[in-house]
Short mmCIF file of C-alpha atoms and ligand atoms in Angstrom, two decimals:
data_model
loop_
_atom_site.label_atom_id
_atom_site.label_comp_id
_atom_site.label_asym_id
_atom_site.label_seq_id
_atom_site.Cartn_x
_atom_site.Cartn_y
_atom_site.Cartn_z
CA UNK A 1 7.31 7.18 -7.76
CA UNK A 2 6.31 10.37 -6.28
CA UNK A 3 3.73 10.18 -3.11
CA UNK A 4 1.08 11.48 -5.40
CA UNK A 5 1.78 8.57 -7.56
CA UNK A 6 1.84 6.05 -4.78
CA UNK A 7 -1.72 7.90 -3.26
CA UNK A 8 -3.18 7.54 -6.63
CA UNK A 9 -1.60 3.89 -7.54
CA UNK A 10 -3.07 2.31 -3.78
CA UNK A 11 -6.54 4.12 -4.46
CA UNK A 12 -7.56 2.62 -7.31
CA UNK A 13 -5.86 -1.19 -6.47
CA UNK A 14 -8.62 -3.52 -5.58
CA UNK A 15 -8.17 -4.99 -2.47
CA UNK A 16 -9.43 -6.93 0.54
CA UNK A 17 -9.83 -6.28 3.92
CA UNK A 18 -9.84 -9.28 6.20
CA UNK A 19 -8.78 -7.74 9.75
CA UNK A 20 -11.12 -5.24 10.53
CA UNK A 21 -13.33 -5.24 13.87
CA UNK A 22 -16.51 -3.84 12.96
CA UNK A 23 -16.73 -2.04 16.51
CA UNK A 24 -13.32 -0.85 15.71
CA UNK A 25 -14.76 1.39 12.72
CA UNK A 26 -16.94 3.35 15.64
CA UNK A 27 -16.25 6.63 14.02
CA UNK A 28 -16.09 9.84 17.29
CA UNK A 29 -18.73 11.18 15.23
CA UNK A 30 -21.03 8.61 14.84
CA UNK A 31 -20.11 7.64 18.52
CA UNK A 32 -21.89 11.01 19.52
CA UNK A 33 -24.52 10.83 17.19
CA UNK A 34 -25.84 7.54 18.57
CA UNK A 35 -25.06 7.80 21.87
CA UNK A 36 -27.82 10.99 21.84
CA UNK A 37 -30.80 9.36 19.94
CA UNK A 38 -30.08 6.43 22.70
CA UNK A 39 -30.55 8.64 25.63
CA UNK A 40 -26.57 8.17 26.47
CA UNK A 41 -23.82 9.86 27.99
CA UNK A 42 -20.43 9.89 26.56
CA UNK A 43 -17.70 10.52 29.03
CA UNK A 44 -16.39 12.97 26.87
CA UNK A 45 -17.90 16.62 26.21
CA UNK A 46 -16.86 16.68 22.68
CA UNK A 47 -15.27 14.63 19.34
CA UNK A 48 -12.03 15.92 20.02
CA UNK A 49 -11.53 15.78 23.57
CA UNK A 50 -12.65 11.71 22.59
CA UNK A 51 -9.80 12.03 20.31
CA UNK A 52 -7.32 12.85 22.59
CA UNK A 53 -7.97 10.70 24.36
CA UNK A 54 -6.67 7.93 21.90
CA UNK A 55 -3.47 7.47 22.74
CA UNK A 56 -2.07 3.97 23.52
CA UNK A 57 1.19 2.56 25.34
CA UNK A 58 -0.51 -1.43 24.46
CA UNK A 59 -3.15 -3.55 23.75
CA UNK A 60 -4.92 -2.98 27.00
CA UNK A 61 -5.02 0.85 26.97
CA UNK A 62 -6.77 0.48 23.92
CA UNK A 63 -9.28 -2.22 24.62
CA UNK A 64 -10.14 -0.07 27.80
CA UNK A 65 -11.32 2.30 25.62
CA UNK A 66 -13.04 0.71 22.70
CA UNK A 67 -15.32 -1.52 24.65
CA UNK A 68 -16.36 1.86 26.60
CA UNK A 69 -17.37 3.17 23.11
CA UNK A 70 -19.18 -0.21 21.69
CA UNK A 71 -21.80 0.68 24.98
CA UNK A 72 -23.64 2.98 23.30
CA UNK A 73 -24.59 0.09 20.42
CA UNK A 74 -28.40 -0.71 21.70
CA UNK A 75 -30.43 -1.18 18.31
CA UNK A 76 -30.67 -2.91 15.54
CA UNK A 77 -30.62 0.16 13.62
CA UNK A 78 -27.13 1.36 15.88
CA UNK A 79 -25.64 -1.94 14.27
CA UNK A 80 -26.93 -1.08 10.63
CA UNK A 81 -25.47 2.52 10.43
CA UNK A 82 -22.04 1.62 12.18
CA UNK A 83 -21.50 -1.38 9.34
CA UNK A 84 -22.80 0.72 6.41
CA UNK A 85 -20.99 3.71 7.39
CA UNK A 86 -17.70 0.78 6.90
CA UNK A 87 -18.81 -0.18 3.53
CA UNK A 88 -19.19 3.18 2.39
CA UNK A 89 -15.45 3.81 3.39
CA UNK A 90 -14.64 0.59 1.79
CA UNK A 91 -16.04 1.55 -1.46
CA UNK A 92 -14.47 5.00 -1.02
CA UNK A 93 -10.77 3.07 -1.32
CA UNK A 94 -11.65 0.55 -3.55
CA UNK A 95 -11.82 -2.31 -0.85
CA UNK A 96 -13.81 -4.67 -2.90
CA UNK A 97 -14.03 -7.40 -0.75
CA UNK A 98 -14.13 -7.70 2.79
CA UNK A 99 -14.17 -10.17 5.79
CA UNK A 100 -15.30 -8.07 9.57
CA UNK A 101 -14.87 -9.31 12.88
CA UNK A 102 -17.60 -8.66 15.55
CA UNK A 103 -17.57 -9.61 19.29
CA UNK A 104 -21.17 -10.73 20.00
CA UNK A 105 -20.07 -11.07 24.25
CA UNK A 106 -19.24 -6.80 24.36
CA UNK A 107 -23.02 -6.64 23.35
CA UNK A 108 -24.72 -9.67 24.97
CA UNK A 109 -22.81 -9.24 28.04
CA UNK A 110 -24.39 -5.91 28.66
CA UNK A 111 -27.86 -6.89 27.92
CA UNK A 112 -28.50 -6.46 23.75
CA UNK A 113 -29.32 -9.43 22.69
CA UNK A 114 -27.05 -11.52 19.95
CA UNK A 115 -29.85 -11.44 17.48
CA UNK A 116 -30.22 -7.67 17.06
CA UNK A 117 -26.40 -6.98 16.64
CA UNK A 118 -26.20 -9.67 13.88
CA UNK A 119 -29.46 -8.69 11.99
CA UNK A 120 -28.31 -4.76 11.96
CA UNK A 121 -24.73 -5.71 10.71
CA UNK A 122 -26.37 -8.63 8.29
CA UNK A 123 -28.86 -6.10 6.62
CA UNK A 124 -25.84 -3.90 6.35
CA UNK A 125 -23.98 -6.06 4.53
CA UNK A 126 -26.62 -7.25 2.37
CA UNK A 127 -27.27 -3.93 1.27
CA UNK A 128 -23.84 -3.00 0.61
CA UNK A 129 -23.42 -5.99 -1.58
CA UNK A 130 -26.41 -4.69 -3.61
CA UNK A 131 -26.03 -1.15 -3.52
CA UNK A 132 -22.15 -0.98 -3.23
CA UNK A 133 -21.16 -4.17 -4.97
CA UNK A 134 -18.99 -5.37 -2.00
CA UNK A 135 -18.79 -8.72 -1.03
CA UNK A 136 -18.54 -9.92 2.43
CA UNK A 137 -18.04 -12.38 5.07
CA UNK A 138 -19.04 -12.17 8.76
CA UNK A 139 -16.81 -13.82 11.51
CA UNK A 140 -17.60 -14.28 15.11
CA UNK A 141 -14.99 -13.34 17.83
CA UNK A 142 -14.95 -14.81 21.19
CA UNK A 143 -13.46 -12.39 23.70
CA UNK A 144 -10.22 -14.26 25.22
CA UNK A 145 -10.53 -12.60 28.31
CA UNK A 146 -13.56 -14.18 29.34
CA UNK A 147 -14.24 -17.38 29.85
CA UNK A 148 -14.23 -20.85 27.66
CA UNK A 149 -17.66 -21.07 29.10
CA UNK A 150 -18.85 -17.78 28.02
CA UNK A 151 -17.14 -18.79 24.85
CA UNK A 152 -19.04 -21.80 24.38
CA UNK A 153 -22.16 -20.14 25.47
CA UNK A 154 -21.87 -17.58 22.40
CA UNK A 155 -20.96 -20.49 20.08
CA UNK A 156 -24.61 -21.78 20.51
CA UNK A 157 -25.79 -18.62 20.47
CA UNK A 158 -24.57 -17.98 17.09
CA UNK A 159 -26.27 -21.70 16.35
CA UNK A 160 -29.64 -20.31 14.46
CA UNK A 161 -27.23 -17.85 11.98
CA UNK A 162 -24.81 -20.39 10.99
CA UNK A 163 -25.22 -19.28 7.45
CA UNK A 164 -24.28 -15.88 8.17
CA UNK A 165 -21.19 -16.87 9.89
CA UNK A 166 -18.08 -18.00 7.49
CA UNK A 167 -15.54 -18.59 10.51
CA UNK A 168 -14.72 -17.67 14.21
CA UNK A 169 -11.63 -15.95 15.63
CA UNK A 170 -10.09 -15.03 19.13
CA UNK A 171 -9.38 -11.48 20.41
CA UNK A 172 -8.60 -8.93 23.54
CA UNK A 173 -6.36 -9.34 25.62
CA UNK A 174 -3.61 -11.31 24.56
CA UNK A 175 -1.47 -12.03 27.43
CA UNK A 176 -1.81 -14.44 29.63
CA UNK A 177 -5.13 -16.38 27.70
CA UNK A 178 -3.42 -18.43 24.96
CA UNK A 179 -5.27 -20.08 22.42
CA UNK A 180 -4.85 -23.36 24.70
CA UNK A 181 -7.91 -21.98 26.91
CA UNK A 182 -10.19 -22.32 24.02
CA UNK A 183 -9.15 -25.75 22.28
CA UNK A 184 -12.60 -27.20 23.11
CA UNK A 185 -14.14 -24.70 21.62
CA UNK A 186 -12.05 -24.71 18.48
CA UNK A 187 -13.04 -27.99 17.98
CA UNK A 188 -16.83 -27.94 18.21
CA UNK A 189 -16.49 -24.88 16.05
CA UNK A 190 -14.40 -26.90 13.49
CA UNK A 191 -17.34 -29.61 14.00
CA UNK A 192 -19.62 -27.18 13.08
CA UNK A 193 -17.62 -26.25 10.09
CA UNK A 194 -16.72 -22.55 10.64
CA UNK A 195 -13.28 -21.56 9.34
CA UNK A 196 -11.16 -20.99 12.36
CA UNK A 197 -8.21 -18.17 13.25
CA UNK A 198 -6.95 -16.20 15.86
CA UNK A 199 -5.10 -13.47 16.96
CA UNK A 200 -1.88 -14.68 17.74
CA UNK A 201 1.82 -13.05 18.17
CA UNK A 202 0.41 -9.53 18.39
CA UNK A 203 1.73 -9.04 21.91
CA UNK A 204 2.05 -12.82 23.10
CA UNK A 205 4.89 -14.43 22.67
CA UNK A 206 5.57 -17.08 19.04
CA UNK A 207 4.32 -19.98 20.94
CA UNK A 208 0.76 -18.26 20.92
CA UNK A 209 1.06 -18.88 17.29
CA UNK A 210 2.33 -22.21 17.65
CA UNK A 211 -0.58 -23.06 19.71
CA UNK A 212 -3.28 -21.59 17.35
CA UNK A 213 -1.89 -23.87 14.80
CA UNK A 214 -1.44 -26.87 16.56
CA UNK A 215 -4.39 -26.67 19.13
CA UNK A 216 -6.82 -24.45 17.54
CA UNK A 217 -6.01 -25.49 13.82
CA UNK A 218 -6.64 -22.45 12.54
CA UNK A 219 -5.77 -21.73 8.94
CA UNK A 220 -5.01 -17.94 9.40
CA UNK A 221 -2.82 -16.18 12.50
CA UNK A 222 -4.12 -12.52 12.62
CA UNK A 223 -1.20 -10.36 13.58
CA UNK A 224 1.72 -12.84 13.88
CA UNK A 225 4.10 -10.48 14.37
CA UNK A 226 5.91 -12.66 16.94
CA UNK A 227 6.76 -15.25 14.65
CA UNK A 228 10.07 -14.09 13.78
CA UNK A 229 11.46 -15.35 16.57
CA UNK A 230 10.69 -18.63 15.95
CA UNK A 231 12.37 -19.78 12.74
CA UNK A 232 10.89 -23.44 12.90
CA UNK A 233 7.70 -21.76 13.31
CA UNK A 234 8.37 -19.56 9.84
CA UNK A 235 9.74 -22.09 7.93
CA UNK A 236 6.09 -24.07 9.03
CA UNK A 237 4.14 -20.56 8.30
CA UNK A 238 6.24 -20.28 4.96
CA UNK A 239 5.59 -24.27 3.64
CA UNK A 240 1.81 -24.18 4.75
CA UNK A 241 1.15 -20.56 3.11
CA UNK A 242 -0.73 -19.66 6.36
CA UNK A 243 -2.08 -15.97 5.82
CA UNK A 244 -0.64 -13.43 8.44
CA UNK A 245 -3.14 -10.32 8.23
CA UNK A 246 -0.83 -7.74 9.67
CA UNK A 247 -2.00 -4.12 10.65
CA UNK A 248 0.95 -1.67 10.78
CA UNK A 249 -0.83 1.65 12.07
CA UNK A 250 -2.67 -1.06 14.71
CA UNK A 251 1.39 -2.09 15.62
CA UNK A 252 2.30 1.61 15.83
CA UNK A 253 -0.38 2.87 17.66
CA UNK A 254 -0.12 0.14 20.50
CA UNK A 255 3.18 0.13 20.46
CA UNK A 256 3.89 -3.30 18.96
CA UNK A 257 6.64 -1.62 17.22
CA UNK A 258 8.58 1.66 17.78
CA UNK A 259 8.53 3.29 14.80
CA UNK A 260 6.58 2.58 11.42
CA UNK A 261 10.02 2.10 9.41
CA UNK A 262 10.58 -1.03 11.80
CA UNK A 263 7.40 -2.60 10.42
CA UNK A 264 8.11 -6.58 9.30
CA UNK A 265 6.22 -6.63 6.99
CA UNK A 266 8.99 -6.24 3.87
CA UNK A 267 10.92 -9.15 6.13
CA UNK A 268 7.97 -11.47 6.26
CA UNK A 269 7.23 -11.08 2.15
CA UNK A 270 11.08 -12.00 1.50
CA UNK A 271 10.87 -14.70 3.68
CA UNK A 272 8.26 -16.01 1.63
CA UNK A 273 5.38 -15.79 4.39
CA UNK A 274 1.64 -14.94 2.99
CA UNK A 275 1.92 -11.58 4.03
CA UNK A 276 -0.99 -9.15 3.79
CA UNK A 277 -2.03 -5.50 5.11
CA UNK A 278 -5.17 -4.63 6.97
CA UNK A 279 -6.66 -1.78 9.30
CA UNK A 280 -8.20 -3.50 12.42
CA UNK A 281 -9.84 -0.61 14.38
CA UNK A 282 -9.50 1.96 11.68
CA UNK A 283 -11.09 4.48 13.66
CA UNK A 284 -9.18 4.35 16.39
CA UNK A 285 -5.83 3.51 14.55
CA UNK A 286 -5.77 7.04 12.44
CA UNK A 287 -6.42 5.10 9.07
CA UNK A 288 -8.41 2.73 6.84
CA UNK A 289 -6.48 0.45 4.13
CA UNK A 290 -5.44 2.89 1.88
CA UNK A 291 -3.82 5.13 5.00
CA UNK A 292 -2.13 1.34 5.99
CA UNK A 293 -1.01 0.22 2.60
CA UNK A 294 0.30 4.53 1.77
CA UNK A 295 2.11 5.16 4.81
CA UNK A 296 3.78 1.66 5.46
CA UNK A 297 5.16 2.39 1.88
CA UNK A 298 6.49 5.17 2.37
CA UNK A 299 8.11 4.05 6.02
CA UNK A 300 9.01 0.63 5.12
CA UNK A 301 10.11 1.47 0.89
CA UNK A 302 7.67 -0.89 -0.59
CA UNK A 303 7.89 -0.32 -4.35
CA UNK A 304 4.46 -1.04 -6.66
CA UNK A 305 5.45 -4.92 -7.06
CA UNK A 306 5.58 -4.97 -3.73
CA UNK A 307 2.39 -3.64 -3.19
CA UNK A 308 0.49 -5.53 -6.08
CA UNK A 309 2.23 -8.46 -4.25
CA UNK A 310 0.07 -7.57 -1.38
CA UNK A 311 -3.52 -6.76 -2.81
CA UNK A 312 -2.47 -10.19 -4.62
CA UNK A 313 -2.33 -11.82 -1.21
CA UNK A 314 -5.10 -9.77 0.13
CA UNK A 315 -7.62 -12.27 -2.11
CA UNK A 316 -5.12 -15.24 -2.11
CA UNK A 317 -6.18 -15.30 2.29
CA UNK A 318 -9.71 -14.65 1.52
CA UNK A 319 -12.33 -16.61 1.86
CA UNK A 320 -13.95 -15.99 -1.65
CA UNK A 321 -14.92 -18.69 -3.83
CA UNK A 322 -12.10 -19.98 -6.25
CA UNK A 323 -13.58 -18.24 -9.02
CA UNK A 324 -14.40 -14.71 -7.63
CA UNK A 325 -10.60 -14.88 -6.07
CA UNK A 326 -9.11 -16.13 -9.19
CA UNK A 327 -10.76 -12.64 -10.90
CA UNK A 328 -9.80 -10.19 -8.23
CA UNK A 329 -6.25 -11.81 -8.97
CA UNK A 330 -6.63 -11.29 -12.55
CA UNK A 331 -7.68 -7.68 -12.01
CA UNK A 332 -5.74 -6.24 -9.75
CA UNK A 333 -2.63 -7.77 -12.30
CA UNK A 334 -4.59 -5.86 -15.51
CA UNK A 335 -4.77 -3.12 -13.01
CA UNK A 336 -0.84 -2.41 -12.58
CA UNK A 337 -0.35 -3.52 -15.84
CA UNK A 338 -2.12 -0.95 -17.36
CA UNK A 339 -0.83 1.62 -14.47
CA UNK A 340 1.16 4.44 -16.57
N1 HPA B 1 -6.01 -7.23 19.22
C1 HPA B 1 -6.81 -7.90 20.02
N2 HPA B 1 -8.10 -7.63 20.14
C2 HPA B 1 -8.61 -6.64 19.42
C3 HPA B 1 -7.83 -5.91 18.58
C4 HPA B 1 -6.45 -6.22 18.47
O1 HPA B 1 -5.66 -5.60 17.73
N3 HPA B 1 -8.65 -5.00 18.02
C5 HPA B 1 -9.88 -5.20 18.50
N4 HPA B 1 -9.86 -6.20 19.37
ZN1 ZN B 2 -7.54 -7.26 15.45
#
């Protein structure tokens, strides 16, 4: 298949996107734009001198930046246009379904209060289902960074939106704060009946993974790069079906991996692992899902079974109802099916 072919193949493949932080879609553009009508500074004169300045050598670098960015989300409103502006792009690449991080502490911490970042991203999303015909799910990141108490503070926080919520996850910075630090606050979460997962194996070693399964109980690792060097720990991944969301232009960008070719992801669906591609902080990361899916296929080879196989997976990890998953399933089959 030509790359034309492959472009035009991936845009029209329903998929779902279930690692993307919503603060990670902060567009340079919309960055400025907000930043004025809220009386702010950037750092930065311009979009592209921001631009050049995103360049990562890991994890850190890039955090450094990104929560620098999320300070210039006051209002309600800031929260609305930043999530809508996502769903547009969504519907733009056929991402039918999605499931967004946010990180209530980067807001809270500096003074907006928890309510007005989930009302401007919850209007958003209602209105994208309606207008846009996406569906969505909302999950609730606690920073690992910071502490279990802040943690457990923004649990309770989160108390009066339960509804809105469908699970909680762990990010930042991944070293040294393994999911251990958090266990008691796994476990009033899985009280409170939230779907639980965490980033795990991006940077930190297999054994973060081993400890999000086993101490967290989460039923999806996001990343998990790391887990191939623990084959007890795949064989486990493998038998259980627990979804890795994996985010190759994330991976090359912070220098999880050296080059795109060297992505696992073709190793991981041969192994039998639940496999799937996402975008994480697509604006910072030089591409949505289509950019993810298109140029890991052309680095890695993945042929258009290979990529059905991973739309396929994309619903089989979501959190849709059995029936709505089921017909995404169905569809994105009749969809390469029919491809000429
Ligand atoms: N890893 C950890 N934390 C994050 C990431 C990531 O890739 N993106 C946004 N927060
Ligand atoms: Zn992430």
């Amino acid at each position: 298949m030509s790359n034309d072919d492959l472009t035009a193949f991936i845009q029209h493949l329903p998929k779902a996107e279930l690692h993307v932080h919503i603060e990670g879609t902060f567009e340079p553009e919309w960055m400025f734009r907000i930043a004025e009508r809220n009386g702010i500074a950037l750092d930065f004169p311009d979009v592209e001198t921001l631009k050049r300045a995103y360049r990562f050598n890991n994890l850190q670098e890039f955090l450094d930046i990104y929560y620098i960015g999320a300070n210039v989300l006051i209002t309600e409103e800031d929260f609305y246009d930043l999530t809508m502006a996502y769903l547009r792009k969504c519907h733009e690449q056929t991402v039918v379904h999605a499931e967004i991080f946010f990180d209530p502490q980067t807001h809270t911490d500096r003074g907006v209060a928890f309510d007005t970042v989930i009302r401007g991203i919850r209007r958003a999303l209602e209105e994208g289902e309606r207008r846009l015909g996406i569906t969505t799910r909302l999950i609730m990141c606690f920073l690992r960074h910071l502490t279990e108490e802040s943690a457990m503070e923004t649990l309770a926080q989160a108390r009066p939106y339960r509804e809105w919520i469908i699970g909680v996850g762990l990010d930042s910075s991944e070293l040294g704060h393994p999911p251990s630090k958090f266990q008691r606050v796994f476990d009033l979460a899985r009280q409170e009946g939230y779907a639980l997962m965490a980033h795990a194996g991006e940077e930190g070693p297999a054994s973060y993974i081993r400890e999000a399964l086993d101490l967290l109980h989460v039923s999806r690792i996001d990343h998990g790069n790391r887990c191939l060097d623990d084959p007890a720990l795949v064989e486990e991944l493998v038998a259980r079906q627990i979804p890795l969301t994996l985010c190759p232009l994330s991976n090359l960008e912070l220098k999880v991996i050296r080059d795109l070719s060297d992505h696992p992801v073709k190793i991981m669906l041969d192994r039998g692992l639940l496999a799937t591609i996402h975008s994480d902080d697509p604006a910072y990361f030089g591409g949505y899902m289509n950019e993810n899916y298109l140029q890991t296929a052309l680095a890695v080879g993945l042929d258009r079974e290979v990529l059905r196989r991973l739309a396929v997976n994309s619903f089989k990890a979501s959190f849709l109802a059995d029936d709505l998953r089921e017909e995404w399933i169905r569809r994105v089959d009749q969809y390469c099916e029919a491809y000429p």
